[in-house]
PDB file of N, CA, C and O in Angstrom:
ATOM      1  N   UNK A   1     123.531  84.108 190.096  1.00  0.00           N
ATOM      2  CA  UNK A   1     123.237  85.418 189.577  1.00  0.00           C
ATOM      3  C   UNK A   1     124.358  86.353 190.014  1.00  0.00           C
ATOM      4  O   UNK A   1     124.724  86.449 191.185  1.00  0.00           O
ATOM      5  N   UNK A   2     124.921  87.090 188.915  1.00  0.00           N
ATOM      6  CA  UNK A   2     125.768  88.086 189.642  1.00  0.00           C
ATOM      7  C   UNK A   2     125.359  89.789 188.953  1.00  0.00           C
ATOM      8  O   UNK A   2     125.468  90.293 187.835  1.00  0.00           O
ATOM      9  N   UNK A   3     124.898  90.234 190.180  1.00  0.00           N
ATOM     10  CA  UNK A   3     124.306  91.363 190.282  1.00  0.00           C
ATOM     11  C   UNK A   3     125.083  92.874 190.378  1.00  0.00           C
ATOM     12  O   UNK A   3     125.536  93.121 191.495  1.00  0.00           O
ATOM     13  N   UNK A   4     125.186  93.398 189.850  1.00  0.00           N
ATOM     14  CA  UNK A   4     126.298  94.559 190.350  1.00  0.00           C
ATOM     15  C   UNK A   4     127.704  94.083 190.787  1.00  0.00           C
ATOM     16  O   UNK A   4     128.083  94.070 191.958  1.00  0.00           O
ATOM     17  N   UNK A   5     128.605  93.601 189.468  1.00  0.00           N
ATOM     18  CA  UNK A   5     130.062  93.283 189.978  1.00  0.00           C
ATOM     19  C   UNK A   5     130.860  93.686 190.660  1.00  0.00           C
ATOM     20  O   UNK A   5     130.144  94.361 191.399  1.00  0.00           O
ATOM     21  N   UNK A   6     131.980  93.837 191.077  1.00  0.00           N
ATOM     22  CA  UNK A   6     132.980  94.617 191.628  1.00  0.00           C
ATOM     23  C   UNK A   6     133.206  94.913 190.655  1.00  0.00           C
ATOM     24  O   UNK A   6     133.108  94.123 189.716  1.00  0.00           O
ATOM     25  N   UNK A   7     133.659  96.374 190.482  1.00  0.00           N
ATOM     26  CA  UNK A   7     134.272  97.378 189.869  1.00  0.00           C
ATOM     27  C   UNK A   7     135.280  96.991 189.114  1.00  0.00           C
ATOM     28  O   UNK A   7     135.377  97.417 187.963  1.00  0.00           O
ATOM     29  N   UNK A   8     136.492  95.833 189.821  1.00  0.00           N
ATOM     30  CA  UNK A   8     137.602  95.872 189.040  1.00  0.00           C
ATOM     31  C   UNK A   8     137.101  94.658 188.330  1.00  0.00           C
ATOM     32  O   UNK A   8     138.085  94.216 187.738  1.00  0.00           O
ATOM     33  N   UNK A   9     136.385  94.128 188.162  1.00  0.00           N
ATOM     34  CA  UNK A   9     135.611  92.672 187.325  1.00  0.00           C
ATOM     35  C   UNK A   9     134.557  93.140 186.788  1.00  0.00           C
ATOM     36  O   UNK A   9     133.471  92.626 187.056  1.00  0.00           O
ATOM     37  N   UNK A  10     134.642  94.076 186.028  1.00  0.00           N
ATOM     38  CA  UNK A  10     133.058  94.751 185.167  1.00  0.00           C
ATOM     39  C   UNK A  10     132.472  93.864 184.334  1.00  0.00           C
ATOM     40  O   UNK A  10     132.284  94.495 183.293  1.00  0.00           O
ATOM     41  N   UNK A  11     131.971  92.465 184.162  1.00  0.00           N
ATOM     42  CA  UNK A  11     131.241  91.689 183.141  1.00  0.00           C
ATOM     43  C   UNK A  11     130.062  91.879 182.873  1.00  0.00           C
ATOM     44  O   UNK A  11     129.458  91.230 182.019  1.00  0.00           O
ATOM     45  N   UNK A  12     129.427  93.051 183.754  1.00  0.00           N
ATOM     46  CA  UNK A  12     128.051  93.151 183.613  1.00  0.00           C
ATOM     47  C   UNK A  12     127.216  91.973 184.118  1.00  0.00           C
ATOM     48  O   UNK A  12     127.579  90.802 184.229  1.00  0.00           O
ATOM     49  N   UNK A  13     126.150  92.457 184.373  1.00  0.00           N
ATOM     50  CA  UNK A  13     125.029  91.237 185.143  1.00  0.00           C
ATOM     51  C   UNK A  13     125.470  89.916 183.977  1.00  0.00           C
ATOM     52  O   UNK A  13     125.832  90.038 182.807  1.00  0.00           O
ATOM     53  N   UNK A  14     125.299  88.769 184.725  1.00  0.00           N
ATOM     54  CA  UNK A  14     124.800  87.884 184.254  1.00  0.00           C
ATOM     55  C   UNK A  14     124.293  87.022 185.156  1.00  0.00           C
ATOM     56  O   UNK A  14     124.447  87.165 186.369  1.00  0.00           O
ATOM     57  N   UNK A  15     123.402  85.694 184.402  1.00  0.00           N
ATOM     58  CA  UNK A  15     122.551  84.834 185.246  1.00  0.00           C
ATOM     59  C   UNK A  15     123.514  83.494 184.990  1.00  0.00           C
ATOM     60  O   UNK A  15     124.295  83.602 184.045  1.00  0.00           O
ATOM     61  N   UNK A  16     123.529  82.708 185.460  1.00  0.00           N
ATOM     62  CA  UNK A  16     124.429  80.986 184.957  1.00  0.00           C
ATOM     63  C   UNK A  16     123.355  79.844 185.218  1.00  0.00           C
ATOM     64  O   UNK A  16     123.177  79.398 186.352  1.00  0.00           O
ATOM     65  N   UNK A  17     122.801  79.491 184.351  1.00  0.00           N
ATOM     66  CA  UNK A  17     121.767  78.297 184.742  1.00  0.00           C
ATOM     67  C   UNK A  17     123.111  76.946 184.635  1.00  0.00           C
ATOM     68  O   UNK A  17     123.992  76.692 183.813  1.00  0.00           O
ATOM     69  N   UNK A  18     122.680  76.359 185.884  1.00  0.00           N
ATOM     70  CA  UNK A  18     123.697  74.738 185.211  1.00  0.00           C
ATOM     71  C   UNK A  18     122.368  73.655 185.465  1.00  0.00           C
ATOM     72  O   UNK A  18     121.377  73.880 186.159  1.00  0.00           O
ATOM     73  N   UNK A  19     122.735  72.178 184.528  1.00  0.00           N
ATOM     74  CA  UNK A  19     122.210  71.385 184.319  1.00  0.00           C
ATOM     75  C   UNK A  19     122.457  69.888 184.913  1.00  0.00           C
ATOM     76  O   UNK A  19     123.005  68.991 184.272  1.00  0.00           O
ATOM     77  N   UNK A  20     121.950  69.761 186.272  1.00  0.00           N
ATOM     78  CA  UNK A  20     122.645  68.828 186.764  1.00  0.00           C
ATOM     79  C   UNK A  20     122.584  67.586 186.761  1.00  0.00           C
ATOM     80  O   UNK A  20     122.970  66.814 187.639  1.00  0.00           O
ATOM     81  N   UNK A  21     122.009  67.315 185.595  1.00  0.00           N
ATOM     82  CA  UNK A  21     121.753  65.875 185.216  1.00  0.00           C
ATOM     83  C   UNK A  21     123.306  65.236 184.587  1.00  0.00           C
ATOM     84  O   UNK A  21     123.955  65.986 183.857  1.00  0.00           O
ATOM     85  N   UNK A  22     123.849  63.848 184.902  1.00  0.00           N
ATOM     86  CA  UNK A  22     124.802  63.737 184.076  1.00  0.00           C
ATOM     87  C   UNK A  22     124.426  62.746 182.817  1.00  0.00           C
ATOM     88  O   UNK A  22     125.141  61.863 182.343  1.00  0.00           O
ATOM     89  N   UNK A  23     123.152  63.126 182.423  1.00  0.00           N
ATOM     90  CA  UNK A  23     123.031  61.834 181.625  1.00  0.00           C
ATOM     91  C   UNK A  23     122.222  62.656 180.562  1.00  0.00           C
ATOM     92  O   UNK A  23     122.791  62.323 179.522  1.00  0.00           O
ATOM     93  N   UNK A  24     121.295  63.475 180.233  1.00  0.00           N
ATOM     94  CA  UNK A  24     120.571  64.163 179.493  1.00  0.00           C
ATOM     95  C   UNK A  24     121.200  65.657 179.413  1.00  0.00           C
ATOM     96  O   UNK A  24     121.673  66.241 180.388  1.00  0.00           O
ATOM     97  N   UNK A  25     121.131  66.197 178.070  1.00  0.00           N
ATOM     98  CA  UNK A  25     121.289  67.751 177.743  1.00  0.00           C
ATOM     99  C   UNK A  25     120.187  68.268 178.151  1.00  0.00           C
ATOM    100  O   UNK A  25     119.334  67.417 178.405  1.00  0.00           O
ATOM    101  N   UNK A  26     119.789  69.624 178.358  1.00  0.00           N
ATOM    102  CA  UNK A  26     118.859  70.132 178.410  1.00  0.00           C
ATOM    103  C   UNK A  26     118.628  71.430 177.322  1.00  0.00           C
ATOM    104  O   UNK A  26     119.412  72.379 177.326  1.00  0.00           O
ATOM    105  N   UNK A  27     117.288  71.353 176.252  1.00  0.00           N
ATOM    106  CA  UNK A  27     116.869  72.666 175.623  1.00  0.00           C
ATOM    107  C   UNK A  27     117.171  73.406 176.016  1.00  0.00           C
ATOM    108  O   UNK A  27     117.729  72.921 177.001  1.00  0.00           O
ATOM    109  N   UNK A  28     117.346  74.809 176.108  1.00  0.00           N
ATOM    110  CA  UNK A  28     116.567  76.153 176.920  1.00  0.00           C
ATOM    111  C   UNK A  28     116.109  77.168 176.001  1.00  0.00           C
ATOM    112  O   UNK A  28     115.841  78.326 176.321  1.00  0.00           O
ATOM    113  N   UNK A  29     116.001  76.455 174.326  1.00  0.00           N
ATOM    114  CA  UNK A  29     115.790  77.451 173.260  1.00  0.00           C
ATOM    115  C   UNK A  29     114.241  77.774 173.571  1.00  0.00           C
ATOM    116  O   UNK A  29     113.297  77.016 173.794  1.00  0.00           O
ATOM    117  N   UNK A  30     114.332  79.213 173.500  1.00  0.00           N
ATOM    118  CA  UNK A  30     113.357  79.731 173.414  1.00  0.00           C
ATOM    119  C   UNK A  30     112.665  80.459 174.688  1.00  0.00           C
ATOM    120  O   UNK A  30     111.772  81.305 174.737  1.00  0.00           O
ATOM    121  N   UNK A  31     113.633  79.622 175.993  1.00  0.00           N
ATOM    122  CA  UNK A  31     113.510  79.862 177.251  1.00  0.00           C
ATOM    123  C   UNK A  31     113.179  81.447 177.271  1.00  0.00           C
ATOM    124  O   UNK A  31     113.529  82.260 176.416  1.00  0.00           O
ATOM    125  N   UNK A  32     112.567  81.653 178.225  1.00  0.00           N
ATOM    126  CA  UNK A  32     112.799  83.661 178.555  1.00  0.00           C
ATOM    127  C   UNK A  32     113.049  84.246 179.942  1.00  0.00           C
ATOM    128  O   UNK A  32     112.584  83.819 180.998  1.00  0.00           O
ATOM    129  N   UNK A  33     113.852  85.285 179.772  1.00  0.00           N
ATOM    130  CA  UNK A  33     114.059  86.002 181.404  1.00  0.00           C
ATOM    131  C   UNK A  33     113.676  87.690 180.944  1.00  0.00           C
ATOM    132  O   UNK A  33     114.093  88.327 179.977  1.00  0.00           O
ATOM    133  N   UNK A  34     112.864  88.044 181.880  1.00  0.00           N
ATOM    134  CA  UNK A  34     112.757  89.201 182.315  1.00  0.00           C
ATOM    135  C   UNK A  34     112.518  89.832 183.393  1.00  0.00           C
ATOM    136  O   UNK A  34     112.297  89.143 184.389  1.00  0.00           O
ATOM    137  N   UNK A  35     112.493  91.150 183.508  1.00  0.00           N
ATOM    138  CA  UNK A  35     112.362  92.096 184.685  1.00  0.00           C
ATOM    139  C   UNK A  35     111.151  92.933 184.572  1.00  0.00           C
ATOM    140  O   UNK A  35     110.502  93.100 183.540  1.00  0.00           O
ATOM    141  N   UNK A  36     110.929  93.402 185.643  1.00  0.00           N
ATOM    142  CA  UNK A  36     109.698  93.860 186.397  1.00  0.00           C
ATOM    143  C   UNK A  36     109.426  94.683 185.432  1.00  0.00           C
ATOM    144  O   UNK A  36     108.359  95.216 185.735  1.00  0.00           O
ATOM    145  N   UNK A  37     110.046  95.350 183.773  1.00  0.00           N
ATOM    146  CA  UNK A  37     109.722  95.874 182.805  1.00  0.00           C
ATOM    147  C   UNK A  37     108.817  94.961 181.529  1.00  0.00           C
ATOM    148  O   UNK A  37     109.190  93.827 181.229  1.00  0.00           O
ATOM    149  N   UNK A  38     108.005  95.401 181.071  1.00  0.00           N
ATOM    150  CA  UNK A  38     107.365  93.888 180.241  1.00  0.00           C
ATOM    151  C   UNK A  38     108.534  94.086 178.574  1.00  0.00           C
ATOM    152  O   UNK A  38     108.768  93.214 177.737  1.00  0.00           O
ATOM    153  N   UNK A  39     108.999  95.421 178.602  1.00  0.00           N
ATOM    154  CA  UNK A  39     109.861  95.152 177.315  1.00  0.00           C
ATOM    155  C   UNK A  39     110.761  94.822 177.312  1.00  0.00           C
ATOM    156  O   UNK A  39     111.402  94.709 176.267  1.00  0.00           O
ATOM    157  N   UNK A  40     111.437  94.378 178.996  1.00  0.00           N
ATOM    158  CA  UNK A  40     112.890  94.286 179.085  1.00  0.00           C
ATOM    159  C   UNK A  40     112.893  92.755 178.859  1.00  0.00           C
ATOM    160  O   UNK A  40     112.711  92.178 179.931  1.00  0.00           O
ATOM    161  N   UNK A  41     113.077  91.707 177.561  1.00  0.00           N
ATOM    162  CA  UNK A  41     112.493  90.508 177.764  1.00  0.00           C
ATOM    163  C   UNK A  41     114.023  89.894 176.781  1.00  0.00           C
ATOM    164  O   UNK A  41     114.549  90.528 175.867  1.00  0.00           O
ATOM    165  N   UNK A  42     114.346  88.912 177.152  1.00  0.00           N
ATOM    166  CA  UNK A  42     115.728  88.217 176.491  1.00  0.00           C
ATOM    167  C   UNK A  42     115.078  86.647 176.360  1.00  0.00           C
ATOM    168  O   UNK A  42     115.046  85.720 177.169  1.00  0.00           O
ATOM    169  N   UNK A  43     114.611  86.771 175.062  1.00  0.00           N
ATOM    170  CA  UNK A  43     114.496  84.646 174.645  1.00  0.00           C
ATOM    171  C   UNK A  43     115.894  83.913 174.081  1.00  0.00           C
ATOM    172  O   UNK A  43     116.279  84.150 172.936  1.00  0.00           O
ATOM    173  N   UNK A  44     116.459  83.212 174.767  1.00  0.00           N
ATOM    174  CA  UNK A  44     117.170  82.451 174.343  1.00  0.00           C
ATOM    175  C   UNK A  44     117.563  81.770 173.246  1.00  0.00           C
ATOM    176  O   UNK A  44     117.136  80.622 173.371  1.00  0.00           O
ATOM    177  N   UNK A  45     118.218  81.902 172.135  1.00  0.00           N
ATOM    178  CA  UNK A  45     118.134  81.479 170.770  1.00  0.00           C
ATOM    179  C   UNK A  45     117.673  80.100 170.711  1.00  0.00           C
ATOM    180  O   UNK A  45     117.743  79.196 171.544  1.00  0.00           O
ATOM    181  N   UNK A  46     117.205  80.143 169.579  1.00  0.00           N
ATOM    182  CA  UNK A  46     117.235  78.896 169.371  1.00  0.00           C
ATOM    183  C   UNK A  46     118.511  77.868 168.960  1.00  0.00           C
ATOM    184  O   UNK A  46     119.545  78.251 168.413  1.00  0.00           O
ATOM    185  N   UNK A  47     118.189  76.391 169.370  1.00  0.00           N
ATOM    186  CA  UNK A  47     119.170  75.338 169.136  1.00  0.00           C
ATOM    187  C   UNK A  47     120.739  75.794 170.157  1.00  0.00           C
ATOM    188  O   UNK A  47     121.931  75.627 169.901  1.00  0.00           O
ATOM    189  N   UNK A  48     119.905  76.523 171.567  1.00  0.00           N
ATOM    190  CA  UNK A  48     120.630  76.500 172.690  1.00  0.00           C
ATOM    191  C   UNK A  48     120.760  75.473 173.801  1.00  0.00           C
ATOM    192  O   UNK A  48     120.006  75.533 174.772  1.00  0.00           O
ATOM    193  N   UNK A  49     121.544  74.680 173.709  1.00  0.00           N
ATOM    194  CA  UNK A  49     121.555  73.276 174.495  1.00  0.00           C
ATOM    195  C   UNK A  49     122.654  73.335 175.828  1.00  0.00           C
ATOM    196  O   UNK A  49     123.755  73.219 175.290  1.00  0.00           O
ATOM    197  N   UNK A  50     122.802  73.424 176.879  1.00  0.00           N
ATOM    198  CA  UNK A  50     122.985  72.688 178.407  1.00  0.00           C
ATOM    199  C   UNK A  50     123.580  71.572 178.319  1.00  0.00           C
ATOM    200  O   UNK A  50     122.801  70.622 178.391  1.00  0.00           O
ATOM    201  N   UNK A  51     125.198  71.169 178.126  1.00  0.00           N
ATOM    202  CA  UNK A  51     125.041  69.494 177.794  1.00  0.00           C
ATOM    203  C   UNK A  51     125.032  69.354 179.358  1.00  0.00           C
ATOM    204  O   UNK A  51     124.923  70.187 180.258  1.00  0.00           O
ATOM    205  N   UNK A  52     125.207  67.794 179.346  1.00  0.00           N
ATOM    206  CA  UNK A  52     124.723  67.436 180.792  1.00  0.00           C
ATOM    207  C   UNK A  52     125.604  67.575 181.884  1.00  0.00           C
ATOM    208  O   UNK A  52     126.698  67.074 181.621  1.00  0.00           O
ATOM    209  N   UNK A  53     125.532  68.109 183.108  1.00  0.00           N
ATOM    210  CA  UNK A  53     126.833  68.222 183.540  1.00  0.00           C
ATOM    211  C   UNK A  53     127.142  69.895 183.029  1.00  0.00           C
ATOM    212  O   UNK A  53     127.725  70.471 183.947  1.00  0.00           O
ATOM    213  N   UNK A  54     126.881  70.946 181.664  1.00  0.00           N
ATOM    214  CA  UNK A  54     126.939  71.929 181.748  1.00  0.00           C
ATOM    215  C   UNK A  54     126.505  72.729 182.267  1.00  0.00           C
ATOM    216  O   UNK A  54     125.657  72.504 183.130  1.00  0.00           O
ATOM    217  N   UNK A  55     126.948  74.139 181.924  1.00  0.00           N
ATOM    218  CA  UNK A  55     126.305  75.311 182.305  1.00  0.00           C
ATOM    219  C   UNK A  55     126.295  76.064 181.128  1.00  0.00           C
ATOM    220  O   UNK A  55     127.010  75.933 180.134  1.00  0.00           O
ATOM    221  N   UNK A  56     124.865  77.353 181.484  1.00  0.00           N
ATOM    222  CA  UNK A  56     125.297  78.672 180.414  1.00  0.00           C
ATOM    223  C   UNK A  56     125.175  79.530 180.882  1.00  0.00           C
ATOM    224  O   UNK A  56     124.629  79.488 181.984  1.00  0.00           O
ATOM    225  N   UNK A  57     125.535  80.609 180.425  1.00  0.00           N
ATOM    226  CA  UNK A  57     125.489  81.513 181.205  1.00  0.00           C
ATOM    227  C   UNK A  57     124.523  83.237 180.472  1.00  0.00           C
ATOM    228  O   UNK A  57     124.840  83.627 179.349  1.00  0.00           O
ATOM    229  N   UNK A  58     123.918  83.671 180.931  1.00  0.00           N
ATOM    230  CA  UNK A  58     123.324  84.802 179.913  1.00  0.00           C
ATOM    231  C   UNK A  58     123.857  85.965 180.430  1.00  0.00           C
ATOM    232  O   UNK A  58     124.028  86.313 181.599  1.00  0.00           O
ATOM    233  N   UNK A  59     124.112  86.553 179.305  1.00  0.00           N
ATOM    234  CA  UNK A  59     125.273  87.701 180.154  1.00  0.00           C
ATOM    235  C   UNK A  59     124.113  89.439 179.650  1.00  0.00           C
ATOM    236  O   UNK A  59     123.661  89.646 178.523  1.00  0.00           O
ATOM    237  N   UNK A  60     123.955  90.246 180.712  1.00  0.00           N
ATOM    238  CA  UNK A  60     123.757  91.631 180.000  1.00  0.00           C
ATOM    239  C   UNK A  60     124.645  92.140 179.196  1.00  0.00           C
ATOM    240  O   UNK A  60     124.265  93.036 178.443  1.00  0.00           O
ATOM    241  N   UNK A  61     125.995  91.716 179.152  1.00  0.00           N
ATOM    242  CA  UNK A  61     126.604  92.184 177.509  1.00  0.00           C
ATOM    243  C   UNK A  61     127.445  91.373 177.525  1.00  0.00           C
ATOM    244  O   UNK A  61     128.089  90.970 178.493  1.00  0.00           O
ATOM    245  N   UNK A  62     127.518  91.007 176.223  1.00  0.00           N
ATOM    246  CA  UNK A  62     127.874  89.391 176.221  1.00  0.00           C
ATOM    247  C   UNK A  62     129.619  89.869 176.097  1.00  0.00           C
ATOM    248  O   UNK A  62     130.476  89.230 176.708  1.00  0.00           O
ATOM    249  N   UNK A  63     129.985  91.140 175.171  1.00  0.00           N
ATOM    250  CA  UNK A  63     131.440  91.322 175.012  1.00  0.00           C
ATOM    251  C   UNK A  63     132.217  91.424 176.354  1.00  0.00           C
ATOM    252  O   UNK A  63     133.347  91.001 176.597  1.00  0.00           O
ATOM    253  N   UNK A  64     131.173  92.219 177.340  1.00  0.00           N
ATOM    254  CA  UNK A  64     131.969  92.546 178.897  1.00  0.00           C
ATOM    255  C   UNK A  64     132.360  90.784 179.224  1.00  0.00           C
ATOM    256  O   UNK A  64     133.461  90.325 179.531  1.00  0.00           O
ATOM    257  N   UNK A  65     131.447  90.265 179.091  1.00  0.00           N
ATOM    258  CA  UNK A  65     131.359  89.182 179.898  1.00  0.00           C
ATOM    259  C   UNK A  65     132.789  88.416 179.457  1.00  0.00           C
ATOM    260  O   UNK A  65     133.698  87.952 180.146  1.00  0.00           O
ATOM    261  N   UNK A  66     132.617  88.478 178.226  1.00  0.00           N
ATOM    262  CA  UNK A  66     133.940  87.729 177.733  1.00  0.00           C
ATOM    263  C   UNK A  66     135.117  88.139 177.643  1.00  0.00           C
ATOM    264  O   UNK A  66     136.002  87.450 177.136  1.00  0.00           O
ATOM    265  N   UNK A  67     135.295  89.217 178.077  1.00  0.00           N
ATOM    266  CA  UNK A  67     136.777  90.101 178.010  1.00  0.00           C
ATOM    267  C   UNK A  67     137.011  89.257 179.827  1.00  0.00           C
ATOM    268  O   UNK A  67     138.104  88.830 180.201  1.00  0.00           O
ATOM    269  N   UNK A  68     136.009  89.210 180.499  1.00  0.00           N
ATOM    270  CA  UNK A  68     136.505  89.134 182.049  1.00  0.00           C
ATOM    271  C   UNK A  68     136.827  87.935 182.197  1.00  0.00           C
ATOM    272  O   UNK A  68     137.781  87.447 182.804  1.00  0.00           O
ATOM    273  N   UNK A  69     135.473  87.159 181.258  1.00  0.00           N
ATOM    274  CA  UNK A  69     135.824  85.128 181.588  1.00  0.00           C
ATOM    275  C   UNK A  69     135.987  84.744 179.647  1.00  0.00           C
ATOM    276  O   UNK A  69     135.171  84.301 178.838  1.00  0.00           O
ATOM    277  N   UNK A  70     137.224  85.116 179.534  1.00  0.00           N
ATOM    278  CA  UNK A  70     137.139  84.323 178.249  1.00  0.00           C
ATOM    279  C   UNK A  70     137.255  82.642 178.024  1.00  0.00           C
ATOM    280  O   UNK A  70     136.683  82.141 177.056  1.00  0.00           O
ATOM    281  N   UNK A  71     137.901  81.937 178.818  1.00  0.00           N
ATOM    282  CA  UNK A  71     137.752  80.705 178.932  1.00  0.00           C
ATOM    283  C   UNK A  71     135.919  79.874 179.390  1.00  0.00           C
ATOM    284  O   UNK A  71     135.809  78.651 179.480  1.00  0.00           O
ATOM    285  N   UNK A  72     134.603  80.917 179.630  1.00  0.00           N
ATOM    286  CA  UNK A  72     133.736  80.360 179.107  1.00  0.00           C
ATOM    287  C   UNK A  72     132.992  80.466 177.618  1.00  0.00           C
ATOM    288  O   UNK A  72     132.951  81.537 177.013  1.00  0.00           O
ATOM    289  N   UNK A  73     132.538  79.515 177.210  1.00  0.00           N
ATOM    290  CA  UNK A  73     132.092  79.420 175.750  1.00  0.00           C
ATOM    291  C   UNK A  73     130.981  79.512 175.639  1.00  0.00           C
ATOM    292  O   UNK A  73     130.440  80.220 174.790  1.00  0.00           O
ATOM    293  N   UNK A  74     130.184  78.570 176.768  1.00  0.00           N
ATOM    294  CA  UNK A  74     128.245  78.649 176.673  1.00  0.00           C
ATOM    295  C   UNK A  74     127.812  80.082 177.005  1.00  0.00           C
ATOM    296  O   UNK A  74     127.285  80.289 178.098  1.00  0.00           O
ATOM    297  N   UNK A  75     127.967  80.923 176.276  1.00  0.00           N
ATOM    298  CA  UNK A  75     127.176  82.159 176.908  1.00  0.00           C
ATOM    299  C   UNK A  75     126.613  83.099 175.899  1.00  0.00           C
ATOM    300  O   UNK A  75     127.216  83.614 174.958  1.00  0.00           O
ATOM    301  N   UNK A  76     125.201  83.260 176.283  1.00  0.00           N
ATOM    302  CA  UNK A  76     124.140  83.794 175.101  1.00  0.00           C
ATOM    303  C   UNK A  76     124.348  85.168 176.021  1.00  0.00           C
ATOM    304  O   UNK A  76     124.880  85.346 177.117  1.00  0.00           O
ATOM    305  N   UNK A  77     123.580  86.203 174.924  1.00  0.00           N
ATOM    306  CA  UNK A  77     123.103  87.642 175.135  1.00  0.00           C
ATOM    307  C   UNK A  77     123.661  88.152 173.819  1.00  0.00           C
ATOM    308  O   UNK A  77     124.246  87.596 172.890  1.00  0.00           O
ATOM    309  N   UNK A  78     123.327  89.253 174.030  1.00  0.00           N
ATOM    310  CA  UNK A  78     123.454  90.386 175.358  1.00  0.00           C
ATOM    311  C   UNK A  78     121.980  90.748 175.657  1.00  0.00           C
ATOM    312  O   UNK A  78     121.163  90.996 174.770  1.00  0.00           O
ATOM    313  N   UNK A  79     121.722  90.756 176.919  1.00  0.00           N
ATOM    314  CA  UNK A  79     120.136  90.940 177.200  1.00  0.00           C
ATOM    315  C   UNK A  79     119.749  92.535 177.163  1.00  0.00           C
ATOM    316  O   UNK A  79     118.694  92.953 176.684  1.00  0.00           O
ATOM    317  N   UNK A  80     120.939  93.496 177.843  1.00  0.00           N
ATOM    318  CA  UNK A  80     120.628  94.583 177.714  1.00  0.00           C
ATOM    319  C   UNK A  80     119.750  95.530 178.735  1.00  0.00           C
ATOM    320  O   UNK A  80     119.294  96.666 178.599  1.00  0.00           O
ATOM    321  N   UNK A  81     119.699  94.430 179.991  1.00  0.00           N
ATOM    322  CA  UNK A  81     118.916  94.909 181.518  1.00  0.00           C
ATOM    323  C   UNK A  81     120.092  93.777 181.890  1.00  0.00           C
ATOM    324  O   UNK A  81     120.269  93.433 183.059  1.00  0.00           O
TER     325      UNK A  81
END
């Protein structure tokens, strides 16, 4: 989880689930994360897959996230909390 970045690395929150199986992908369509708000709620698209051995990452804005780490690809949002 990275919570409040440093300043000069602004990507905005994000969470990184990894999948540590090396032999099976894992779903996470449909998965959900939220906060202590009941509207603040982010479901995971569908036909979102973990290959094995991956990671993804859910970013609170998915553009920050990718201006800072453009060399990752698995990454859903923007959650928007």
């Amino acid at each position: 989880i990275m919570y409040h970045p440093d300043f000069s690395m602004n990507s905005g929150d994000w969470i990184e689930i990894i999948n540590p199986s090396s032999q099976f992908t894992l779903n996470v369509s449909s998965w959900a994360i939220q906060d202590n708000e009941f509207y603040n709620r982010f479901i995971v698209p569908v036909n979102t897959i973990i290959p094995a051995g991956g990671r993804l990452v859910i970013a609170e804005n998915k553009e920050l996230f990718s201006a800072v780490y453009p060399e990752v690809i698995n990454v859903v949002g923007s959650t928007q909390f």
